[in-house]
Amino acid sequence: MDIAGIDPSHSNLHRSSEVLFSAKAAKALSFEEIARHIGRSEVSTAALFYGQARASPEDIRNLSSLLDLQEETLAAALSGFPDRGRTVEMPPREPLIYRLYEIVQNYGYAYKAVMNEKFGDGIMSAIAFSTDVKKETDEQGNNWAIITMRGKWLPYSRF
Amino acid sequence: MDIAGIDPSHSNLHRSSEVLFSAKAAKALSFEEIARHIGRSEVSTAALFYGQARASPEDIRNLSSLLDLQEETLAAALSGFPDRGRTVEMPPREPLIYRLYEIVQNYGYAYKAVMNEKFGDGIMSAIAFSTDVKKETDEQGNNWAIITMRGKWLPYSRF
Amino acid sequence: MDIAGIDPSHSNLHRSSEVLFSAKAAKALSFEEIARHIGRSEVSTAALFYGQARASPEDIRNLSSLLDLQEETLAAALSGFPDRGRTVEMPPREPLIYRLYEIVQNYGYAYKAVMNEKFGDGIMSAIAFSTDVKKETDEQGNNWAIITMRGKWLPYSRF
Amino acid sequence: MDIAGIDPSHSNLHRSSEVLFSAKAAKALSFEEIARHIGRSEVSTAALFYGQARASPEDIRNLSSLLDLQEETLAAALSGFPDRGRTVEMPPREPLIYRLYEIVQNYGYAYKAVMNEKFGDGIMSAIAFSTDVKKETDEQGNNWAIITMRGKWLPYSRF
Amino acid sequence: MDIAGIDPSHSNLHRSSEVLFSAKAAKALSFEEIARHIGRSEVSTAALFYGQARASPEDIRNLSSLLDLQEETLAAALSGFPDRGRTVEMPPREPLIYRLYEIVQNYGYAYKAVMNEKFGDGIMSAIAFSTDVKKETDEQGNNWAIITMRGKWLPYSRF
Amino acid sequence: MDIAGIDPSHSNLHRSSEVLFSAKAAKALSFEEIARHIGRSEVSTAALFYGQARASPEDIRNLSSLLDLQEETLAAALSGFPDRGRTVEMPPREPLIYRLYEIVQNYGYAYKAVMNEKFGDGIMSAIAFSTDVKKETDEQGNNWAIITMRGKWLPYSRF
Amino acid sequence: MDIAGIDPSHSNLHRSSEVLFSAKAAKALSFEEIARHIGRSEVSTAALFYGQARASPEDIRNLSSLLDLQEETLAAALSGFPDRGRTVEMPPREPLIYRLYEIVQNYGYAYKAVMNEKFGDGIMSAIAFSTDVKKETDEQGNNWAIITMRGKWLPYSRF
Amino acid sequence: MDIAGIDPSHSNLHRSSEVLFSAKAAKALSFEEIARHIGRSEVSTAALFYGQARASPEDIRNLSSLLDLQEETLAAALSGFPDRGRTVEMPPREPLIYRLYEIVQNYGYAYKAVMNEKFGDGIMSAIAFSTDVKKETDEQGNNWAIITMRGKWLPYSRF
Amino acid sequence: MDIAGIDPSHSNLHRSSEVLFSAKAAKALSFEEIARHIGRSEVSTAALFYGQARASPEDIRNLSSLLDLQEETLAAALSGFPDRGRTVEMPPREPLIYRLYEIVQNYGYAYKAVMNEKFGDGIMSAIAFSTDVKKETDEQGNNWAIITMRGKWLPYSRF
Amino acid sequence: MDIAGIDPSHSNLHRSSEVLFSAKAAKALSFEEIARHIGRSEVSTAALFYGQARASPEDIRNLSSLLDLQEETLAAALSGFPDRGRTVEMPPREPLIYRLYEIVQNYGYAYKAVMNEKFGDGIMSAIAFSTDVKKETDEQGNNWAIITMRGKWLPYSRF
């Protein structure tokens, strides 16, 4: 299996991304293995590598031991509160990410109409939220990616 | 339950949306009921009302009977091939749709890294694709929206 | 006191805004009076006139009696779920609204830093949210506007 | 409590931000503590760290003693007039800051209508202005953020 | 002398602009004459015709008598609070207006540096503000336009 | 009095700006003093420091003696023809500069209408142009900034 | 020879363009013939049809007789001062116009460097300006378009 | 005469521009002199210095001898195929270049209409193309810049 | 087989598109059949229906007879020179068209490098150009679309 | 024949592009020769040099031997999953690439209409996709570029 890495010329990386991805490459670890080790999902583990999710002190401890990185250095780089939203240029130029954008563009109002009827006036939270990706293989041998997003429903306050 | 409608002043509506939504309102039908009647999912049924999904001749027949609309008129309006992507202004200004956009923005590279490791070099199709929305209520009485997206994995051709 | 109205040439108005503002002008009612009558805050009442907040059946009943508008027509126009975010062009060209935008631009990261330290990793909700505007006059006779925003703190889920 | 820091890869930081935030982290001081020490509000103190507010000579003296930074160096970096508005990319990609932007987008005209009726033709100043953030906990244990903005009302000159 | 008019196909005009400009053309009145009649400056009078300045009840009375327009109709159209900023597309495509934009672009920081040194940390108000245009002819017979802008200096509040 | 400086992290500075502003800070000279010394207006002197105006050989000689900079180095940096328009990001994010932009946005067509009536079909030049800033204090002790812009009127050629 | 016309669905046309182009089509007149008749160049004549150049009273008289349009109506539509710059969307989508835009994009700095060396610090006026188009056929029978632009050189004022 | 140079802080320069312009400055050569030496026009010579035109081996040889630059180094820097279009930011902020852009904006459809009538359906090539700049002085001593553009007419293929 | 139509709410349609598509729908003709009838390729025939290609007098005659449209009306609508480039919003929101855009985005420099090596410094013309679409079915029954583009190579003039 | 290279000042290059292009230049190899050596098409080989296509282990082995680059270094730089879409700025400023963009803009809906009629509702894949460029010389000695794109047809799932 190939290991996802980053191109350091990518202009919007978090300062700790290069170190983390290098260590991951050196250890030839997949996000699945790292996620299992730190007890988080694969997507949030990858998001953490991109500086898009928060690392708890335990995450830092576990990552430093798994990746042979100094805990103190890692703590300095990862502590604090993520400044989210900076890695993906919108509209996304990357074809895989663009497909997700296209889904929002094509089905946005359909999702809204269905959710409004099911839940009332409100939104699905992107904060009280989790997501994962699964792989399925059908009988013809085709692979299918299944993304699940689970967000708390927040009704608009009446005021 | 309230019925989702549209504001006809919305500037990017498909020409048949207003007729369809009016008929739906007059009959007080939810997308769940319509979807069940035409044998499609709720999201694609709503997408069809927004001109973002294709109606088969059976869909047109079923819709015209359910909504008391002339089949011929409906066929003229809905036949042909949808010109998708025109309803949602990007970045979305509507808060519910923006949350989905934010998920792509925040987790885009994380999804890509995880999928590349699971599937190799390619994309999740947004065409050979289906999606739905479910409602879950947890023990504290909070509602959660679950969106599932299922797309065929398309590996890049080597050429 | 002058009554706020709308210029119908404004291109992003909700379909019911013109009717509501005309009735308000004809009755020479301020938002303060209307808000008191329907039991909501001034800002949300004005937002409702712009199609940016949801009207409950009681709101519709109260508005139709106060403004001498047919309840049924009003119900047809206001029922359903608002398609929010369409009235203000961003960046705002209107000077009063631009000042609010400038506050976000100048103090955005300062708000974030202070809130992260007070609450942890998360956001202040704009959905479980209320806001109002007060007027204060200081000793020199200067008027001051006080905007209060109150939003539920939503911590990021760990997943 | 965690201390807010910055990612030095953030592209629009003021030249003195990195030094200030490092010293703050080394001393493990919150903005609340620093604000108390220099006699300013938390938000303006954080704004000062981002180069978005002006430091008086006393502020520089107090900060240098509290943070163990050379007063002269700090004075050279912080003196002069802030070049405001450069840290937040608009529309904001950071979710917490986006929520504030969304409030302006959704309620902009409502604020304007209400203020015009309360104050006449003019704007709320963003210059003769102060703001703070408070934390409230309700009976269910939920936290709420309260932002207050207080700006002088400036009536349009008739000319 | 030619009279300035408007092209009604201009897409961002205020609803009362066409009526006002037509009456002005029918009476062959210049803004100088109208301004003198209503006791305002030429620029603010023209701004009023474009819906960018507020008309007082006296302005409406004076304009209706001068332009032979029904006072009541004019009052209905002009009363309320202007929704400013909508006529000029930015960057301006009109060459005369573009030159003003170019002055801001080229001299913006120079103005700021000079004003900061003269006044301290603050801004020149565009609200407590007046402006006019004068014509000068030099000895070679060249005409020169002189724009004067006078705005109240607003120092940033320390908070 | 405070001296205006620059933040070297500002991304669009001319290569000689940093040297000039540092020398100015070291000598604690205001633009008024420098302008008097080189016989130019304050605004054009500041524009020269930002690389937005041309330095004549005399200007270079005078600046080098006043600021204790090597004439040759300064000549190499400042000679040639300015590449104007690069310092201010449009729309301006800096509040002081934004106010000037807002004036163009709000009064652009009013200026045009008034100038067309006064001068005919043409523009006010931004090249055969000068500008300055004055300070006025009214009886209540309020300060007012007065910007004067003087540009040659250029009539459109008939061809 | 074919006659240039307009598509009335083009969204940025001047209000008199459709009438002028229809009359031109009915009379089957080329711009060359019309230009000769009114004593102007072809490009400025076409610009006048698009509302991008000013018509003198003689132009209006001549056009009305040549095109069999009522002089009074034409005068009402064409008098006043053109609101230039609205017909071409930038960047231009029309391939012929795009090629001109591309020339500016590719050779812009080269033109500037050459002109600065020939003329000093200044600009070529687009107001004191004329332009025409010629056709040349070379020996191989290829056609070449020759655009000539002639603008007054405006040196920057020293101030 | 002054020599045109570049500000190395200009962000979109070709890698060889700085070397070429420095050598040109050191030798105090104008583009006219260099163009004469290499047998090309001034504009294309300047374009070559900006990396916007191709240098032939002879050009490289001639430039290296004229400018005292190593032929091999120059060949390495200039060989290959130019990546055109990167130096001018569109819309151009530089006033001289903006005037050219404004000409396209104002006269674009007029050029198209005239060319279509003269040549039929097609475009003027920007590739099979040459251009130059001339200086004219009229009797009053005013200077005029004359830009000539000559492009092959390409008729649309019928297919 | 289904017939491609248009949604008249599409905002950038040529004025004759609706008539042409309606007639095509009424006759249930595919572009393949129409193209065969008028002796043009399918893509250019469809482009002609969208106002993106020029109709010759014979095309107009043939279309009017095939579609039972008045030749004179059709001639009035289709004669003249197309104003190309207005139907597709860029970046395209329509998924099929976006894929073509993505190909340009991903392979643009690769096409350039390969063509430069094969042809020298120049471009592939989009004017002296033709294109078609073919359908291929492989052994597994999958369909493949083959787009061929053939454009004349235009070398840059040396000048 | 000339060899395509890159300008390292191009801001969006993949980290390994400079090394690959330098080695290619040193060996004076065309993409045709490299493509033949590694058994891929010219366009995908060039795409690989730009970091826009994936290199298999065999590609890396073959490239390292052909270009005399260390296999290990090359593997580290090229392994992983390309982050596509970053090299071409959209709309493209480079004239050759712009012509391809213009083709999409002008013929986008025509391609869609023709493909929908030939294949039904769906898209041509840009992933299960290959492309190449051929050169043709006609009888008059003109060169023509032929681009072929072959993509799998993906029908929309009904759901």
Coordinates of C-alpha atoms in Angstrom, one line a residue, chain B:
Chain B
M1 CA -44.7 18.9 9.8
D2 CA -43.8 21.8 7.6
I3 CA -43.3 21.5 3.9
A4 CA -40.2 22.8 2.2
G5 CA -41.0 25.4 -0.4
I6 CA -39.2 27.9 -2.5
D7 CA -39.0 31.6 -2.7
P8 CA -39.8 32.4 -6.4
S9 CA -37.5 35.4 -6.1
H10 CA -34.6 33.0 -5.9
S11 CA -32.8 33.8 -9.0
N12 CA -31.4 30.5 -10.2
L13 CA -34.4 28.2 -10.2
H14 CA -35.2 25.7 -12.9
R15 CA -38.3 26.7 -14.9
S16 CA -40.3 23.8 -13.6
S17 CA -39.4 24.3 -9.9
E18 CA -42.1 26.8 -9.1
V19 CA -44.9 24.6 -10.6
L20 CA -43.6 21.5 -8.8
F21 CA -43.2 23.2 -5.4
S22 CA -46.6 24.8 -5.6
A23 CA -48.3 21.5 -6.4
K24 CA -46.4 19.9 -3.5
A25 CA -47.5 22.7 -1.2
A26 CA -51.1 22.5 -2.3
K27 CA -51.1 18.7 -1.6
A28 CA -49.0 19.2 1.5
L29 CA -46.8 16.4 0.6
S30 CA -43.3 15.9 2.1
F31 CA -40.4 14.7 0.0
E32 CA -40.5 11.6 2.0
E33 CA -44.0 10.8 0.7
I34 CA -43.2 11.8 -2.8
A35 CA -40.0 9.8 -2.8
R36 CA -41.8 6.8 -1.6
H37 CA -44.4 7.2 -4.3
I38 CA -41.9 7.5 -7.2
G39 CA -39.5 5.0 -5.8
R40 CA -36.5 7.2 -5.4
S41 CA -34.6 8.6 -2.4
E42 CA -35.6 11.8 -0.7
V43 CA -32.5 13.7 -1.7
S44 CA -32.8 12.8 -5.4
T45 CA -36.5 13.6 -5.4
A46 CA -35.8 17.0 -4.0
A47 CA -32.9 17.4 -6.5
L48 CA -35.4 16.6 -9.2
F49 CA -37.7 19.4 -8.0
Y50 CA -34.7 21.8 -8.2
G51 CA -33.9 20.6 -11.8
Q52 CA -30.7 19.0 -10.5
A53 CA -31.6 15.4 -11.3
R54 CA -33.1 13.6 -14.3
A55 CA -36.7 12.5 -14.3
S56 CA -37.4 9.3 -16.1
P57 CA -40.7 8.9 -18.1
E58 CA -42.0 6.9 -15.1
D59 CA -41.1 9.6 -12.7
I60 CA -43.0 12.1 -14.8
R61 CA -46.0 9.9 -15.0
N62 CA -45.9 9.3 -11.2
L63 CA -45.4 12.9 -10.3
S64 CA -48.1 14.1 -12.6
S65 CA -50.6 11.7 -11.0
L66 CA -49.5 12.4 -7.5
L67 CA -49.4 16.2 -7.9
D68 CA -52.4 16.5 -10.2
L69 CA -50.2 18.1 -12.9
Q70 CA -50.7 17.5 -16.6
E71 CA -48.3 14.8 -17.7
E72 CA -47.7 16.4 -21.0
T73 CA -46.8 19.8 -19.6
L74 CA -44.6 18.2 -17.0
A75 CA -42.9 16.0 -19.6
A76 CA -42.1 19.1 -21.7
A77 CA -40.7 20.9 -18.7
L78 CA -38.7 18.0 -17.2
S79 CA -37.6 16.0 -20.3
G80 CA -34.2 16.6 -21.6
F81 CA -31.0 16.6 -19.7
P82 CA -30.6 18.6 -16.5
D83 CA -28.3 21.6 -16.6
R84 CA -26.9 21.0 -13.2
G85 CA -25.0 23.2 -10.7
R86 CA -27.0 26.4 -11.1
T87 CA -29.0 26.6 -7.9
V88 CA -26.4 27.0 -5.2
E89 CA -24.3 30.1 -5.3
M90 CA -20.7 29.2 -4.2
P91 CA -19.5 29.9 -1.5
P92 CA -23.0 29.2 -0.3
R93 CA -24.7 32.0 1.6
E94 CA -27.4 29.7 3.1
P95 CA -26.1 28.6 6.5
L96 CA -27.2 25.0 6.3
I97 CA -25.5 24.5 2.9
Y98 CA -22.5 26.5 4.1
R99 CA -21.9 23.9 6.8
L100 CA -21.5 21.3 4.1
Y101 CA -19.1 23.5 2.2
E102 CA -17.1 24.1 5.4
I103 CA -16.8 20.4 5.9
V104 CA -15.2 20.1 2.4
Q105 CA -12.9 23.1 3.2
N106 CA -11.8 21.7 6.6
Y107 CA -11.5 18.0 5.8
G108 CA -10.8 18.0 2.1
Y109 CA -7.2 17.0 2.2
A110 CA -7.9 14.6 5.1
Y111 CA -10.5 12.8 3.0
K112 CA -8.1 12.7 0.1
A113 CA -5.2 11.3 2.2
V114 CA -7.4 8.6 3.7
M115 CA -9.0 7.6 0.4
N116 CA -5.7 7.5 -1.5
E117 CA -4.4 5.1 1.1
K118 CA -7.5 2.9 1.0
F119 CA -8.1 3.0 -2.8
G120 CA -4.9 4.3 -4.5
D121 CA -4.7 7.2 -7.0
G122 CA -8.2 8.2 -8.1
I123 CA -11.4 9.9 -7.0
M124 CA -14.8 9.1 -5.6
S125 CA -17.4 9.6 -8.4
A126 CA -20.1 12.2 -7.9
I127 CA -21.9 10.7 -10.9
A128 CA -22.0 7.0 -10.1
F129 CA -23.2 8.2 -6.8
S130 CA -26.0 8.2 -4.3
T131 CA -26.7 9.9 -1.1
D132 CA -29.3 10.0 1.7
V133 CA -30.1 11.7 4.9
K134 CA -31.2 10.0 8.1
K135 CA -32.4 11.3 11.5
E136 CA -31.1 9.9 14.8
T137 CA -32.2 10.9 18.3
D138 CA -29.7 10.2 21.1
E139 CA -30.5 9.4 24.7
Q140 CA -30.5 13.1 25.7
G141 CA -33.1 13.8 23.1
N142 CA -30.7 15.5 20.7
N143 CA -31.3 15.0 17.0
W144 CA -28.4 14.1 14.7
A145 CA -28.4 14.3 10.9
I146 CA -26.6 11.5 9.2
I147 CA -25.6 12.1 5.6
T148 CA -24.3 9.1 3.7
M149 CA -22.5 9.5 0.3
R150 CA -21.7 6.5 -1.8
G151 CA -19.6 6.9 -4.9
K152 CA -17.8 4.5 -7.2
W153 CA -14.1 4.7 -6.9
L154 CA -12.5 5.7 -10.2
P155 CA -8.8 5.0 -10.5
Y156 CA -6.7 7.3 -12.8
S157 CA -6.0 5.6 -16.1
R158 CA -2.3 5.1 -16.7
F159 CA -1.6 6.4 -20.2

